[in-house]
PDB file of C-alpha atoms in Angstrom:
ATOM      1  CA  UNK A   1     189.797  69.345 135.189  1.00  0.00           C
ATOM      2  CA  UNK A   2     187.270  67.101 136.933  1.00  0.00           C
ATOM      3  CA  UNK A   3     184.195  68.680 138.506  1.00  0.00           C
ATOM      4  CA  UNK A   4     181.265  67.590 140.623  1.00  0.00           C
ATOM      5  CA  UNK A   5     178.250  69.873 140.426  1.00  0.00           C
ATOM      6  CA  UNK A   6     175.347  69.613 142.853  1.00  0.00           C
ATOM      7  CA  UNK A   7     172.269  71.791 142.726  1.00  0.00           C
ATOM      8  CA  UNK A   8     169.338  72.665 144.918  1.00  0.00           C
ATOM      9  CA  UNK A   9     166.956  74.823 142.905  1.00  0.00           C
ATOM     10  CA  UNK A  10     163.255  75.676 142.924  1.00  0.00           C
ATOM     11  CA  UNK A  11     161.008  73.011 141.382  1.00  0.00           C
ATOM     12  CA  UNK A  12     160.190  75.243 138.420  1.00  0.00           C
ATOM     13  CA  UNK A  13     163.842  75.455 137.424  1.00  0.00           C
ATOM     14  CA  UNK A  14     164.967  71.859 138.047  1.00  0.00           C
ATOM     15  CA  UNK A  15     164.319  70.706 134.495  1.00  0.00           C
ATOM     16  CA  UNK A  16     166.125  73.660 132.909  1.00  0.00           C
ATOM     17  CA  UNK A  17     169.152  73.379 135.198  1.00  0.00           C
ATOM     18  CA  UNK A  18     169.339  69.629 134.642  1.00  0.00           C
ATOM     19  CA  UNK A  19     169.082  70.039 130.864  1.00  0.00           C
ATOM     20  CA  UNK A  20     171.821  72.656 130.852  1.00  0.00           C
ATOM     21  CA  UNK A  21     174.203  70.572 132.976  1.00  0.00           C
ATOM     22  CA  UNK A  22     173.572  67.562 130.756  1.00  0.00           C
ATOM     23  CA  UNK A  23     175.055  69.539 127.843  1.00  0.00           C
ATOM     24  CA  UNK A  24     178.378  69.759 129.640  1.00  0.00           C
ATOM     25  CA  UNK A  25     178.609  66.932 132.171  1.00  0.00           C
ATOM     26  CA  UNK A  26     177.375  63.458 133.000  1.00  0.00           C
ATOM     27  CA  UNK A  27     174.450  62.924 135.290  1.00  0.00           C
ATOM     28  CA  UNK A  28     175.367  60.704 138.214  1.00  0.00           C
ATOM     29  CA  UNK A  29     172.651  60.743 140.829  1.00  0.00           C
ATOM     30  CA  UNK A  30     169.725  62.845 142.003  1.00  0.00           C
ATOM     31  CA  UNK A  31     170.909  66.422 141.655  1.00  0.00           C
ATOM     32  CA  UNK A  32     174.554  65.571 141.030  1.00  0.00           C
ATOM     33  CA  UNK A  33     176.537  65.837 137.789  1.00  0.00           C
ATOM     34  CA  UNK A  34     180.203  65.106 137.210  1.00  0.00           C
ATOM     35  CA  UNK A  35     182.784  64.963 134.496  1.00  0.00           C
ATOM     36  CA  UNK A  36     185.915  66.293 132.904  1.00  0.00           C
ATOM     37  CA  UNK A  37     185.582  69.803 131.554  1.00  0.00           C
ATOM     38  CA  UNK A  38     187.845  72.625 130.475  1.00  0.00           C
ATOM     39  CA  UNK A  39     187.957  75.871 132.456  1.00  0.00           C
ATOM     40  CA  UNK A  40     186.456  77.701 129.465  1.00  0.00           C
ATOM     41  CA  UNK A  41     183.503  75.358 129.116  1.00  0.00           C
ATOM     42  CA  UNK A  42     182.878  75.431 132.865  1.00  0.00           C
ATOM     43  CA  UNK A  43     182.741  79.235 132.824  1.00  0.00           C
ATOM     44  CA  UNK A  44     180.325  79.080 129.864  1.00  0.00           C
ATOM     45  CA  UNK A  45     178.157  76.491 131.629  1.00  0.00           C
ATOM     46  CA  UNK A  46     178.014  78.564 134.829  1.00  0.00           C
ATOM     47  CA  UNK A  47     177.241  81.768 132.957  1.00  0.00           C
ATOM     48  CA  UNK A  48     174.306  79.996 131.346  1.00  0.00           C
ATOM     49  CA  UNK A  49     173.185  78.516 134.666  1.00  0.00           C
ATOM     50  CA  UNK A  50     173.276  81.929 136.303  1.00  0.00           C
ATOM     51  CA  UNK A  51     170.695  83.094 133.775  1.00  0.00           C
ATOM     52  CA  UNK A  52     168.374  80.237 134.727  1.00  0.00           C
ATOM     53  CA  UNK A  53     168.763  80.238 138.498  1.00  0.00           C
ATOM     54  CA  UNK A  54     167.111  82.485 141.047  1.00  0.00           C
ATOM     55  CA  UNK A  55     170.064  83.572 143.164  1.00  0.00           C
ATOM     56  CA  UNK A  56     167.887  84.412 146.166  1.00  0.00           C
ATOM     57  CA  UNK A  57     166.571  80.854 146.382  1.00  0.00           C
ATOM     58  CA  UNK A  58     168.722  78.451 144.414  1.00  0.00           C
ATOM     59  CA  UNK A  59     172.173  77.126 145.047  1.00  0.00           C
ATOM     60  CA  UNK A  60     174.716  75.423 142.854  1.00  0.00           C
ATOM     61  CA  UNK A  61     177.918  73.966 144.303  1.00  0.00           C
ATOM     62  CA  UNK A  62     180.920  73.242 142.134  1.00  0.00           C
ATOM     63  CA  UNK A  63     183.818  71.099 143.381  1.00  0.00           C
ATOM     64  CA  UNK A  64     186.856  71.438 141.138  1.00  0.00           C
ATOM     65  CA  UNK A  65     189.776  69.006 141.045  1.00  0.00           C
ATOM     66  CA  UNK A  66     192.513  70.086 138.632  1.00  0.00           C
ATOM     67  CA  UNK A  67     193.980  66.630 138.127  1.00  0.00           C
ATOM     68  CA  UNK A  68     191.366  63.848 137.790  1.00  0.00           C
ATOM     69  CA  UNK A  69     193.955  61.432 139.228  1.00  0.00           C
ATOM     70  CA  UNK A  70     193.529  63.154 142.582  1.00  0.00           C
ATOM     71  CA  UNK A  71     189.930  62.041 142.978  1.00  0.00           C
ATOM     72  CA  UNK A  72     188.593  58.523 143.457  1.00  0.00           C
ATOM     73  CA  UNK A  73     184.912  57.658 143.200  1.00  0.00           C
ATOM     74  CA  UNK A  74     183.427  54.636 144.903  1.00  0.00           C
ATOM     75  CA  UNK A  75     179.882  53.397 144.449  1.00  0.00           C
ATOM     76  CA  UNK A  76     178.002  51.513 147.158  1.00  0.00           C
ATOM     77  CA  UNK A  77     174.765  49.801 146.211  1.00  0.00           C
ATOM     78  CA  UNK A  78     173.247  50.507 142.812  1.00  0.00           C
ATOM     79  CA  UNK A  79     174.766  52.690 140.119  1.00  0.00           C
ATOM     80  CA  UNK A  80     171.811  54.478 138.586  1.00  0.00           C
ATOM     81  CA  UNK A  81     171.360  55.448 134.974  1.00  0.00           C
ATOM     82  CA  UNK A  82     169.989  58.720 133.655  1.00  0.00           C
ATOM     83  CA  UNK A  83     167.205  56.922 131.810  1.00  0.00           C
ATOM     84  CA  UNK A  84     166.093  55.100 134.950  1.00  0.00           C
ATOM     85  CA  UNK A  85     165.861  58.417 136.781  1.00  0.00           C
ATOM     86  CA  UNK A  86     163.415  59.858 134.313  1.00  0.00           C
ATOM     87  CA  UNK A  87     161.250  56.818 133.592  1.00  0.00           C
TER      88      UNK A  87
ATOM     89  CA  UNK B   1     191.314  63.089 153.367  1.00  0.00           C
ATOM     90  CA  UNK B   2     188.414  65.142 152.020  1.00  0.00           C
ATOM     91  CA  UNK B   3     185.251  63.355 150.901  1.00  0.00           C
ATOM     92  CA  UNK B   4     182.002  64.236 149.218  1.00  0.00           C
ATOM     93  CA  UNK B   5     179.196  61.767 149.821  1.00  0.00           C
ATOM     94  CA  UNK B   6     175.980  61.807 147.820  1.00  0.00           C
ATOM     95  CA  UNK B   7     173.098  59.414 148.370  1.00  0.00           C
ATOM     96  CA  UNK B   8     169.959  58.330 146.603  1.00  0.00           C
ATOM     97  CA  UNK B   9     168.028  56.039 148.922  1.00  0.00           C
ATOM     98  CA  UNK B  10     164.434  54.957 149.416  1.00  0.00           C
ATOM     99  CA  UNK B  11     162.249  57.438 151.303  1.00  0.00           C
ATOM    100  CA  UNK B  12     161.999  55.176 154.340  1.00  0.00           C
ATOM    101  CA  UNK B  13     165.766  55.207 154.785  1.00  0.00           C
ATOM    102  CA  UNK B  14     166.550  58.874 154.028  1.00  0.00           C
ATOM    103  CA  UNK B  15     166.333  60.002 157.659  1.00  0.00           C
ATOM    104  CA  UNK B  16     168.535  57.182 158.951  1.00  0.00           C
ATOM    105  CA  UNK B  17     171.185  57.666 156.244  1.00  0.00           C
ATOM    106  CA  UNK B  18     171.196  61.410 156.803  1.00  0.00           C
ATOM    107  CA  UNK B  19     171.504  61.000 160.590  1.00  0.00           C
ATOM    108  CA  UNK B  20     174.392  58.571 160.189  1.00  0.00           C
ATOM    109  CA  UNK B  21     176.295  60.807 157.757  1.00  0.00           C
ATOM    110  CA  UNK B  22     175.780  63.771 160.084  1.00  0.00           C
ATOM    111  CA  UNK B  23     177.782  61.919 162.745  1.00  0.00           C
ATOM    112  CA  UNK B  24     180.836  61.911 160.490  1.00  0.00           C
ATOM    113  CA  UNK B  25     180.511  64.739 157.960  1.00  0.00           C
ATOM    114  CA  UNK B  26     178.949  68.121 157.354  1.00  0.00           C
ATOM    115  CA  UNK B  27     175.692  68.451 155.476  1.00  0.00           C
ATOM    116  CA  UNK B  28     176.043  70.725 152.466  1.00  0.00           C
ATOM    117  CA  UNK B  29     172.989  70.490 150.239  1.00  0.00           C
ATOM    118  CA  UNK B  30     170.067  68.157 149.481  1.00  0.00           C
ATOM    119  CA  UNK B  31     171.540  64.675 149.657  1.00  0.00           C
ATOM    120  CA  UNK B  32     175.166  65.795 149.767  1.00  0.00           C
ATOM    121  CA  UNK B  33     177.596  65.671 152.686  1.00  0.00           C
ATOM    122  CA  UNK B  34     181.247  66.665 152.754  1.00  0.00           C
ATOM    123  CA  UNK B  35     184.182  66.977 155.090  1.00  0.00           C
ATOM    124  CA  UNK B  36     187.590  65.858 156.210  1.00  0.00           C
ATOM    125  CA  UNK B  37     187.684  62.360 157.598  1.00  0.00           C
ATOM    126  CA  UNK B  38     190.264  59.688 158.348  1.00  0.00           C
ATOM    127  CA  UNK B  39     190.310  56.459 156.335  1.00  0.00           C
ATOM    128  CA  UNK B  40     189.370  54.530 159.489  1.00  0.00           C
ATOM    129  CA  UNK B  41     186.353  56.678 160.253  1.00  0.00           C
ATOM    130  CA  UNK B  42     185.209  56.550 156.643  1.00  0.00           C
ATOM    131  CA  UNK B  43     185.328  52.753 156.677  1.00  0.00           C
ATOM    132  CA  UNK B  44     183.348  52.759 159.942  1.00  0.00           C
ATOM    133  CA  UNK B  45     180.794  55.182 158.505  1.00  0.00           C
ATOM    134  CA  UNK B  46     180.342  53.094 155.347  1.00  0.00           C
ATOM    135  CA  UNK B  47     180.048  49.842 157.300  1.00  0.00           C
ATOM    136  CA  UNK B  48     177.258  51.421 159.320  1.00  0.00           C
ATOM    137  CA  UNK B  49     175.584  52.811 156.196  1.00  0.00           C
ATOM    138  CA  UNK B  50     175.680  49.400 154.535  1.00  0.00           C
ATOM    139  CA  UNK B  51     173.564  48.062 157.405  1.00  0.00           C
ATOM    140  CA  UNK B  52     170.948  50.767 156.797  1.00  0.00           C
ATOM    141  CA  UNK B  53     170.793  50.768 152.999  1.00  0.00           C
ATOM    142  CA  UNK B  54     168.963  48.395 150.702  1.00  0.00           C
ATOM    143  CA  UNK B  55     171.655  47.506 148.190  1.00  0.00           C
ATOM    144  CA  UNK B  56     169.156  46.505 145.508  1.00  0.00           C
ATOM    145  CA  UNK B  57     167.581  49.951 145.501  1.00  0.00           C
ATOM    146  CA  UNK B  58     169.823  52.514 147.156  1.00  0.00           C
ATOM    147  CA  UNK B  59     173.054  54.079 146.058  1.00  0.00           C
ATOM    148  CA  UNK B  60     175.754  55.968 147.881  1.00  0.00           C
ATOM    149  CA  UNK B  61     178.606  57.628 146.004  1.00  0.00           C
ATOM    150  CA  UNK B  62     181.832  58.573 147.736  1.00  0.00           C
ATOM    151  CA  UNK B  63     184.368  60.903 146.112  1.00  0.00           C
ATOM    152  CA  UNK B  64     187.702  60.781 147.916  1.00  0.00           C
ATOM    153  CA  UNK B  65     190.445  63.404 147.609  1.00  0.00           C
ATOM    154  CA  UNK B  66     193.545  62.506 149.608  1.00  0.00           C
ATOM    155  CA  UNK B  67     194.839  66.070 149.912  1.00  0.00           C
ATOM    156  CA  UNK B  68     192.116  68.664 150.611  1.00  0.00           C
ATOM    157  CA  UNK B  69     194.317  71.238 148.845  1.00  0.00           C
ATOM    158  CA  UNK B  70     193.527  69.481 145.580  1.00  0.00           C
ATOM    159  CA  UNK B  71     189.839  70.344 145.700  1.00  0.00           C
ATOM    160  CA  UNK B  72     188.202  73.761 145.432  1.00  0.00           C
ATOM    161  CA  UNK B  73     184.548  74.392 146.221  1.00  0.00           C
ATOM    162  CA  UNK B  74     182.624  77.288 144.741  1.00  0.00           C
ATOM    163  CA  UNK B  75     179.107  78.300 145.686  1.00  0.00           C
ATOM    164  CA  UNK B  76     176.735  80.030 143.264  1.00  0.00           C
ATOM    165  CA  UNK B  77     173.563  81.524 144.695  1.00  0.00           C
ATOM    166  CA  UNK B  78     172.588  80.715 148.263  1.00  0.00           C
ATOM    167  CA  UNK B  79     174.626  78.668 150.703  1.00  0.00           C
ATOM    168  CA  UNK B  80     172.048  76.688 152.631  1.00  0.00           C
ATOM    169  CA  UNK B  81     172.187  75.710 156.271  1.00  0.00           C
ATOM    170  CA  UNK B  82     171.264  72.352 157.755  1.00  0.00           C
ATOM    171  CA  UNK B  83     168.646  73.941 159.975  1.00  0.00           C
ATOM    172  CA  UNK B  84     166.965  75.657 157.034  1.00  0.00           C
ATOM    173  CA  UNK B  85     166.715  72.327 155.216  1.00  0.00           C
ATOM    174  CA  UNK B  86     164.716  70.703 157.991  1.00  0.00           C
ATOM    175  CA  UNK B  87     162.428  73.539 159.018  1.00  0.00           C
TER     176      UNK B  87
END
């Protein structure tokens, strides 16, 4: 399936959450990751994220689309690269 | 259709972009908006956003799902409110 994951977590945990998501998905922009992933890997990724996040403060949103053909992505302006983000 | 809009724009334009998106969609988290919208309204929204953004620096990503039934959203941790974000 195709997923979009957005996160809003405490500053202390941003790096860890970002690093974890990067193992499973592609970084797209700011605090947004996306990519194709199996249900099993998504569950594994979220289980690992739940260990990092502080559930009283942080939030992670996952949008799941079973068939990637059902979602279209359009980019307006610049398409940013992961490297650029962390320079 | 259902859309998810994420933006990464220069600090000077964040407020304007956010205000514009709020007219058409619901704020969900950080720089993410979502909601059901007609094709016509989406085009109008994007035309207006293109006037605000600096295309050399900013980026706006739009994920379109024709049938809202094809997308599932799951929230882990806290679900944040718009008011909370701007307090």
